[in-house]
Amino acid sequence: MGTENKEIKNRLSQLRKKMKENGIDYYMIPTADFHNSEYSADYFKTREYFCGFDGSNGTLVVSADEAGLWTDGRYFIQAANQLSGTGVTLFKMGEEGVPTIEKYLTDNMISGQTFGFDGRVVPAEEGELLEYLAKLKNVTIKIDKDLAEEIWEDRPTLPCHDAYVLSDELCGRSFKEKLADVRSKMKENNTSMHLLSKLDDIMWLTNLRGNDVECNPVALSYAMITDDMFILFIQSGEITDEVRAYCESNDIVLKDYAEYGEYLSELVLTGNILIDKRNTNYLTYKLVADKASEAGYEIKDCSNPTELMKAIKNETELKNIREVYLRDSAKLTEFIYWVKENVGKIPMTEYSAAMKLDGMRAELPGFIELSFPTISAYNANAAMAHYEATEDSAAEVKAQGMLLVDSGGTYMGGTTDVTRTIVVGEISDEIKKHYTATVSGMLELADAIFKDGCTGRNVDIYARRPLWDIGIDYNHGTGHGIGYMLNVHEGPHNIRWKNSDAANKTELKPGMIVSDEPGVYIEGSHGIRIENIVEVVNRSESEYGKFYGFDHLTYVPIDLEAIDKKYMKPETVKLLNKYHKTVYDRISPLIEDEEVKAWLKKATAEI
Amino acid sequence: MGTENKEIKNRLSQLRKKMKENGIDYYMIPTADFHNSEYSADYFKTREYFCGFDGSNGTLVVSADEAGLWTDGRYFIQAANQLSGTGVTLFKMGEEGVPTIEKYLTDNMISGQTFGFDGRVVPAEEGELLEYLAKLKNVTIKIDKDLAEEIWEDRPTLPCHDAYVLSDELCGRSFKEKLADVRSKMKENNTSMHLLSKLDDIMWLTNLRGNDVECNPVALSYAMITDDMFILFIQSGEITDEVRAYCESNDIVLKDYAEYGEYLSELVLTGNILIDKRNTNYLTYKLVADKASEAGYEIKDCSNPTELMKAIKNETELKNIREVYLRDSAKLTEFIYWVKENVGKIPMTEYSAAMKLDGMRAELPGFIELSFPTISAYNANAAMAHYEATEDSAAEVKAQGMLLVDSGGTYMGGTTDVTRTIVVGEISDEIKKHYTATVSGMLELADAIFKDGCTGRNVDIYARRPLWDIGIDYNHGTGHGIGYMLNVHEGPHNIRWKNSDAANKTELKPGMIVSDEPGVYIEGSHGIRIENIVEVVNRSESEYGKFYGFDHLTYVPIDLEAIDKKYMKPETVKLLNKYHKTVYDRISPLIEDEEVKAWLKKATAEI
């Protein structure tokens, strides 16, 4: 801390020079590609380039004499470290007294100034809000400039990798069947065209996959759907013979990704257009909205129909997911055994442990890639909720304390995500208390029974309650949806207690899968997170309605060395024992090594 | 059932005649006075007059050849009975496939038709929606006609009773202190005038009370607040010398209630106006909004500041409420003993039992009135959630089954509300199962720990879960706020799991009091409701924030004759025993009769 970061300061001063040249007083750099993807390819990592903070969520705002970075609770500690010496101020989103970006801009910008951002990396919804605020302040908006282009010399190129086709058998439903459903939703909304920009939605709908974003099997693309046409804009370099043949036989018209903007410009509208403003970029939206307004048509802004269809997994997807989760769970179980056996005996760092696990996963049949970079965090490092150890900076894992590992893979048949915090040596009674409460939260949420109509908001308290009982909370959501051979985070449902965005209106329905991941983060001391993925299932039906529950998909032992029964309710002890019995029953047949199997028997013993 | 209700049919045909004369095709009669009060004085009971249904919530829509009544889940059974033979169709609100009134009107009305209602009995918010829908369908709206005026010959007059003044000592804060807070909120919202129409808000703010609505100690009134003036529009017949002197000494300008409309018409605006559209009638709103629009001022629509101030009880109010609840609980305990002792021995009906209880309450010091008409419902009648027995129709209470009693009083020092379901004879094992689950829900919700920021929606699942576990649900909210010597139902907070109206955004804060009342309603068989009132209290505070819980205000034994431990979680048994111990400790000193005291000892014994 305290040392000046000259590289970042130099880049920021270049940016300020460009801002001046372009008459821009405040310039905003969000973290997004043209599709509002959660993870962006390196080409889009402009915010990291200009401030050094490399967490997955953050927005940089730069003016002549100030620069600020906004990020969320997962990254407060990490961001403070990485911004040190850059002169960039950290704005902790959601904390009391911390202004939102909109508030900050409104408070600081004055009449006549110009506010700039690249209109392709801001969702329409947000762009419209900024436009409105700018108008109120008599501020000009400039959205056609990506200032990084003229500064970032060694900027990576746009990713371009071979796309590939998934069989209808693996997907459960064909592209044409899915498309027919989307078209019927378009009709319901009285629209004759639908622009789809979200990459995982396009992939799921077309049964295609790509490899343009690390850990996300997606291809950069746009889709334009009309009553009788389906156009896929995709880089020609991605189209293999297999993809071309598939598209031909499915009447998918292929056009080049780079031509999307021009195609839109020349488009003649013939009816209303369905657009999801959350996931369509502002530049695209402005173009189409202006056209629609001229032609007397409406933009119907609603959740794009693909999103909910994708979230409710079909029977084939569920069957494959359940199998994949068992194999992935068995592999993680073997890894936990390896860590416990080897810690203190062989050199082990957070990084080497992660590499070991990544290598083990890669051996599994159908492995495609990691679903996200493995988080391997030792003791105090685990207090940083989404800390990533690098080879150089990784801490040594000693036979003391705990190692938190949050990891997952994408396989032919499903995408996994799981967190276990592994005891590697002595731990304090306080840690046991926190650990036991975290496990209680995970198990009690998974045990919920809830009526049709409930959202994640109705059940979130089950995961937090054992922590709230002891005056502790965690600064992140309890659960997120997960893709099918797709992104590890997907909507529209989630499990959160507080914010009331669109996601909170999505009811939990059978076939959805969602994470259940409470945690405890004590800065400078320790971090605990336990994450299972659960499936929403039918439990009962009566004249009062349908009642649902969760089935576990993840079957990995909970570390009993950190469980103290005196901190667990008797009912929850029963849940733990029941879970562990199933873990052994389902996982042990997948484990060949007799020593591991014997250990698993003990690790899942009744308490 | 099946018999024709000629009286109602005759009234409806008179209404249809008037509609024709006035060129109205669809006429809507909601259940409201000019202030969106929950209970309306008899003068306003037009809906009941025209269809016979006398539940507290319902809207009648009449056209030339159809009439429909919309009501909520509490009243489905009662409404079906009362509408029998009237030709009026029951629309069960919230049930699948049942259109909302708006949907019904949109589907049925055709271009060029006229839709009418009395604009004084519809909140502005709703009026605007109806206006918008009407425009879409090219339907004309007529809001200046109360058609009942020309039909209802023996219509009651507007209520007009003496208002009275509460001492500042009893209220904890003076009118002037409260007014200063309201004015500071007006300033925050950049408004120089505030129209307040909600009766209990006006009463709480002025520290006045009235007697114009049965069970609601309110006076019909409007308030107009500016930076330097406070005008109270109230019927001159209500102003006693005491009230006049109080108003004079507090700079409250008195004007006649009937002059409100005219005063508004002649008003010259000097700035923006704060109005709560939920609780200002549509006619008033239209008048002021048109004026504002002409003069270039804005209407700031937000929750009126008084509402939240009123909901968070001050220390004086809380102290008095706690005492009042103890006395009220002791009295109800004596009543329960009386019922159990006398059932099967003396003649007893639902009605006579209610009269007995009402009489006992009236003996308590400071008794003003019942907080709502006592609900006394025997066996299957209790399945109708808000059934009211009349002297003639009341069922005989025999030494078999259960008697549900939902009751409360308003006293100098607080308003109470409590429900107990009393075992009066043999009950089935199924009933014990339902009863035990209901009690579990009440106790488990009251035991919640929740973080600052939670709304009732976050905790509702605790009350429902024991019922959801056995596939049962109840068709009403879990909790409502309660006034201080005021209305038994008050907002803005509540405890509900589903609907996402304004109330659900109100966070639970220490000092709020709220009901906790799960129930089971088995049509034709039995009804169970257990209702305690709880107070939101601080539990702990840490770097993670503030954590709250509930303290019981109600201390009345739970009927152990209907509790079967095998249907209750061990943790919940502990809660029940703990609650019962406190009931005995706090209530027994208030009970003089040694026999009752001895019974209470047994009734609260550990199980």
JSON list of C-alpha atoms in Angstrom, two decimals, chain A residues 444 447-455 457-459 461-462 465 467-474 496-498 500 504-505 507 520-522 540 542-544 547 569-571 574, chain B residues 444 447-455 457-459 461-462 465 467-474 496-498 500 504-505 507 520-522 540 542-544 547 569-571 574:
[
{"chain": "A", "resi": 444, "resn": "GLU", "atom": "CA", "xyz": [-32.00, -25.19, 6.03]},
{"chain": "A", "resi": 447, "resn": "ASP", "atom": "CA", "xyz": [-34.91, -28.05, 3.16]},
{"chain": "A", "resi": 448, "resn": "ALA", "atom": "CA", "xyz": [-37.43, -25.27, 2.43]},
{"chain": "A", "resi": 449, "resn": "ILE", "atom": "CA", "xyz": [-40.97, -26.05, 1.38]},
{"chain": "A", "resi": 450, "resn": "PHE", "atom": "CA", "xyz": [-42.60, -23.19, -0.48]},
{"chain": "A", "resi": 451, "resn": "LYS", "atom": "CA", "xyz": [-45.78, -22.51, -2.35]},
{"chain": "A", "resi": 452, "resn": "ASP", "atom": "CA", "xyz": [-46.01, -21.88, -6.06]},
{"chain": "A", "resi": 453, "resn": "GLY", "atom": "CA", "xyz": [-45.61, -18.14, -6.50]},
{"chain": "A", "resi": 454, "resn": "CYS", "atom": "CA", "xyz": [-42.64, -17.76, -4.17]},
{"chain": "A", "resi": 455, "resn": "THR", "atom": "CA", "xyz": [-39.55, -16.01, -5.45]},
{"chain": "A", "resi": 457, "resn": "ARG", "atom": "CA", "xyz": [-36.79, -13.45, -1.86]},
{"chain": "A", "resi": 458, "resn": "ASN", "atom": "CA", "xyz": [-39.36, -15.45, 0.11]},
{"chain": "A", "resi": 459, "resn": "VAL", "atom": "CA", "xyz": [-36.91, -18.20, 1.04]},
{"chain": "A", "resi": 461, "resn": "ILE", "atom": "CA", "xyz": [-34.00, -15.95, 5.12]},
{"chain": "A", "resi": 462, "resn": "TYR", "atom": "CA", "xyz": [-33.48, -19.68, 5.62]},
{"chain": "A", "resi": 465, "resn": "ARG", "atom": "CA", "xyz": [-30.95, -16.95, 9.61]},
{"chain": "A", "resi": 467, "resn": "LEU", "atom": "CA", "xyz": [-25.82, -16.25, 10.69]},
{"chain": "A", "resi": 468, "resn": "TRP", "atom": "CA", "xyz": [-28.23, -13.46, 11.60]},
{"chain": "A", "resi": 469, "resn": "ASP", "atom": "CA", "xyz": [-28.82, -15.30, 14.86]},
{"chain": "A", "resi": 470, "resn": "ILE", "atom": "CA", "xyz": [-25.18, -14.60, 15.73]},
{"chain": "A", "resi": 471, "resn": "GLY", "atom": "CA", "xyz": [-25.09, -11.08, 14.28]},
{"chain": "A", "resi": 472, "resn": "ILE", "atom": "CA", "xyz": [-23.30, -11.96, 11.04]},
{"chain": "A", "resi": 473, "resn": "ASP", "atom": "CA", "xyz": [-24.32, -11.36, 7.42]},
{"chain": "A", "resi": 474, "resn": "TYR", "atom": "CA", "xyz": [-22.75, -11.85, 4.01]},
{"chain": "A", "resi": 496, "resn": "ARG", "atom": "CA", "xyz": [-31.71, -12.64, -2.66]},
{"chain": "A", "resi": 497, "resn": "TRP", "atom": "CA", "xyz": [-33.36, -10.97, 0.31]},
{"chain": "A", "resi": 498, "resn": "LYS", "atom": "CA", "xyz": [-33.24, -7.34, -0.49]},
{"chain": "A", "resi": 500, "resn": "SER", "atom": "CA", "xyz": [-36.16, -5.60, -5.83]},
{"chain": "A", "resi": 504, "resn": "ASN", "atom": "CA", "xyz": [-36.83, -10.87, -7.74]},
{"chain": "A", "resi": 505, "resn": "LYS", "atom": "CA", "xyz": [-40.13, -11.06, -9.56]},
{"chain": "A", "resi": 507, "resn": "GLU", "atom": "CA", "xyz": [-40.97, -17.15, -9.33]},
{"chain": "A", "resi": 520, "resn": "VAL", "atom": "CA", "xyz": [-18.90, -15.80, 6.54]},
{"chain": "A", "resi": 521, "resn": "TYR", "atom": "CA", "xyz": [-16.10, -13.38, 5.75]},
{"chain": "A", "resi": 522, "resn": "ILE", "atom": "CA", "xyz": [-13.99, -12.04, 8.60]},
{"chain": "A", "resi": 540, "resn": "SER", "atom": "CA", "xyz": [-47.11, -31.85, -3.09]},
{"chain": "A", "resi": 542, "resn": "SER", "atom": "CA", "xyz": [-53.61, -29.86, -2.89]},
{"chain": "A", "resi": 543, "resn": "GLU", "atom": "CA", "xyz": [-56.62, -27.61, -3.26]},
{"chain": "A", "resi": 544, "resn": "TYR", "atom": "CA", "xyz": [-54.38, -24.89, -1.78]},
{"chain": "A", "resi": 547, "resn": "PHE", "atom": "CA", "xyz": [-45.85, -26.83, -3.04]},
{"chain": "A", "resi": 569, "resn": "LYS", "atom": "CA", "xyz": [-30.16, -27.09, 15.88]},
{"chain": "A", "resi": 570, "resn": "PRO", "atom": "CA", "xyz": [-31.13, -30.74, 16.39]},
{"chain": "A", "resi": 571, "resn": "GLU", "atom": "CA", "xyz": [-33.38, -30.57, 13.32]},
{"chain": "A", "resi": 574, "resn": "LYS", "atom": "CA", "xyz": [-30.72, -34.52, 11.14]},
{"chain": "B", "resi": 444, "resn": "GLU", "atom": "CA", "xyz": [-41.87, -19.41, 14.73]},
{"chain": "B", "resi": 447, "resn": "ASP", "atom": "CA", "xyz": [-39.11, -15.96, 17.03]},
{"chain": "B", "resi": 448, "resn": "ALA", "atom": "CA", "xyz": [-37.60, -14.56, 13.81]},
{"chain": "B", "resi": 449, "resn": "ILE", "atom": "CA", "xyz": [-34.34, -12.66, 13.81]},
{"chain": "B", "resi": 450, "resn": "PHE", "atom": "CA", "xyz": [-33.98, -10.39, 10.79]},
{"chain": "B", "resi": 451, "resn": "LYS", "atom": "CA", "xyz": [-31.61, -7.77, 9.53]},
{"chain": "B", "resi": 452, "resn": "ASP", "atom": "CA", "xyz": [-32.44, -4.11, 9.17]},
{"chain": "B", "resi": 453, "resn": "GLY", "atom": "CA", "xyz": [-33.84, -3.71, 5.68]},
{"chain": "B", "resi": 454, "resn": "CYS", "atom": "CA", "xyz": [-36.17, -6.70, 5.84]},
{"chain": "B", "resi": 455, "resn": "THR", "atom": "CA", "xyz": [-39.81, -6.21, 4.99]},
{"chain": "B", "resi": 457, "resn": "ARG", "atom": "CA", "xyz": [-42.19, -10.32, 2.87]},
{"chain": "B", "resi": 458, "resn": "ASN", "atom": "CA", "xyz": [-38.82, -11.62, 4.03]},
{"chain": "B", "resi": 459, "resn": "VAL", "atom": "CA", "xyz": [-40.20, -13.19, 7.20]},
{"chain": "B", "resi": 461, "resn": "ILE", "atom": "CA", "xyz": [-42.53, -17.83, 5.36]},
{"chain": "B", "resi": 462, "resn": "TYR", "atom": "CA", "xyz": [-41.96, -18.52, 9.06]},
{"chain": "B", "resi": 465, "resn": "ARG", "atom": "CA", "xyz": [-44.08, -22.97, 6.70]},
{"chain": "B", "resi": 467, "resn": "LEU", "atom": "CA", "xyz": [-48.79, -25.28, 7.16]},
{"chain": "B", "resi": 468, "resn": "TRP", "atom": "CA", "xyz": [-47.01, -25.49, 3.80]},
{"chain": "B", "resi": 469, "resn": "ASP", "atom": "CA", "xyz": [-45.22, -28.54, 5.16]},
{"chain": "B", "resi": 470, "resn": "ILE", "atom": "CA", "xyz": [-48.59, -30.29, 5.28]},
{"chain": "B", "resi": 471, "resn": "GLY", "atom": "CA", "xyz": [-49.90, -28.85, 2.02]},
{"chain": "B", "resi": 472, "resn": "ILE", "atom": "CA", "xyz": [-52.15, -26.17, 3.55]},
{"chain": "B", "resi": 473, "resn": "ASP", "atom": "CA", "xyz": [-52.19, -22.41, 3.04]},
{"chain": "B", "resi": 474, "resn": "TYR", "atom": "CA", "xyz": [-54.35, -19.51, 4.18]},
{"chain": "B", "resi": 496, "resn": "ARG", "atom": "CA", "xyz": [-47.34, -10.82, 3.37]},
{"chain": "B", "resi": 497, "resn": "TRP", "atom": "CA", "xyz": [-45.52, -13.24, 1.13]},
{"chain": "B", "resi": 498, "resn": "LYS", "atom": "CA", "xyz": [-46.71, -12.39, -2.30]},
{"chain": "B", "resi": 500, "resn": "SER", "atom": "CA", "xyz": [-45.65, -6.47, -4.27]},
{"chain": "B", "resi": 504, "resn": "ASN", "atom": "CA", "xyz": [-44.19, -4.56, 0.86]},
{"chain": "B", "resi": 505, "resn": "LYS", "atom": "CA", "xyz": [-41.47, -1.98, 0.40]},
{"chain": "B", "resi": 507, "resn": "GLU", "atom": "CA", "xyz": [-39.11, -2.12, 6.08]},
{"chain": "B", "resi": 520, "resn": "VAL", "atom": "CA", "xyz": [-56.38, -23.01, 8.70]},
{"chain": "B", "resi": 521, "resn": "TYR", "atom": "CA", "xyz": [-59.81, -22.91, 7.10]},
{"chain": "B", "resi": 522, "resn": "ILE", "atom": "CA", "xyz": [-61.43, -26.18, 6.05]},
{"chain": "B", "resi": 540, "resn": "SER", "atom": "CA", "xyz": [-28.18, -6.92, 18.31]},
{"chain": "B", "resi": 542, "resn": "SER", "atom": "CA", "xyz": [-22.54, -5.45, 14.80]},
{"chain": "B", "resi": 543, "resn": "GLU", "atom": "CA", "xyz": [-20.35, -4.27, 11.93]},
{"chain": "B", "resi": 544, "resn": "TYR", "atom": "CA", "xyz": [-22.79, -6.20, 9.72]},
{"chain": "B", "resi": 547, "resn": "PHE", "atom": "CA", "xyz": [-30.62, -7.17, 13.75]},
{"chain": "B", "resi": 569, "resn": "LYS", "atom": "CA", "xyz": [-40.77, -29.43, 16.21]},
{"chain": "B", "resi": 570, "resn": "PRO", "atom": "CA", "xyz": [-38.83, -29.75, 19.48]},
{"chain": "B", "resi": 571, "resn": "GLU", "atom": "CA", "xyz": [-37.50, -26.20, 19.02]},
{"chain": "B", "resi": 574, "resn": "LYS", "atom": "CA", "xyz": [-39.52, -24.87, 23.66]}
]
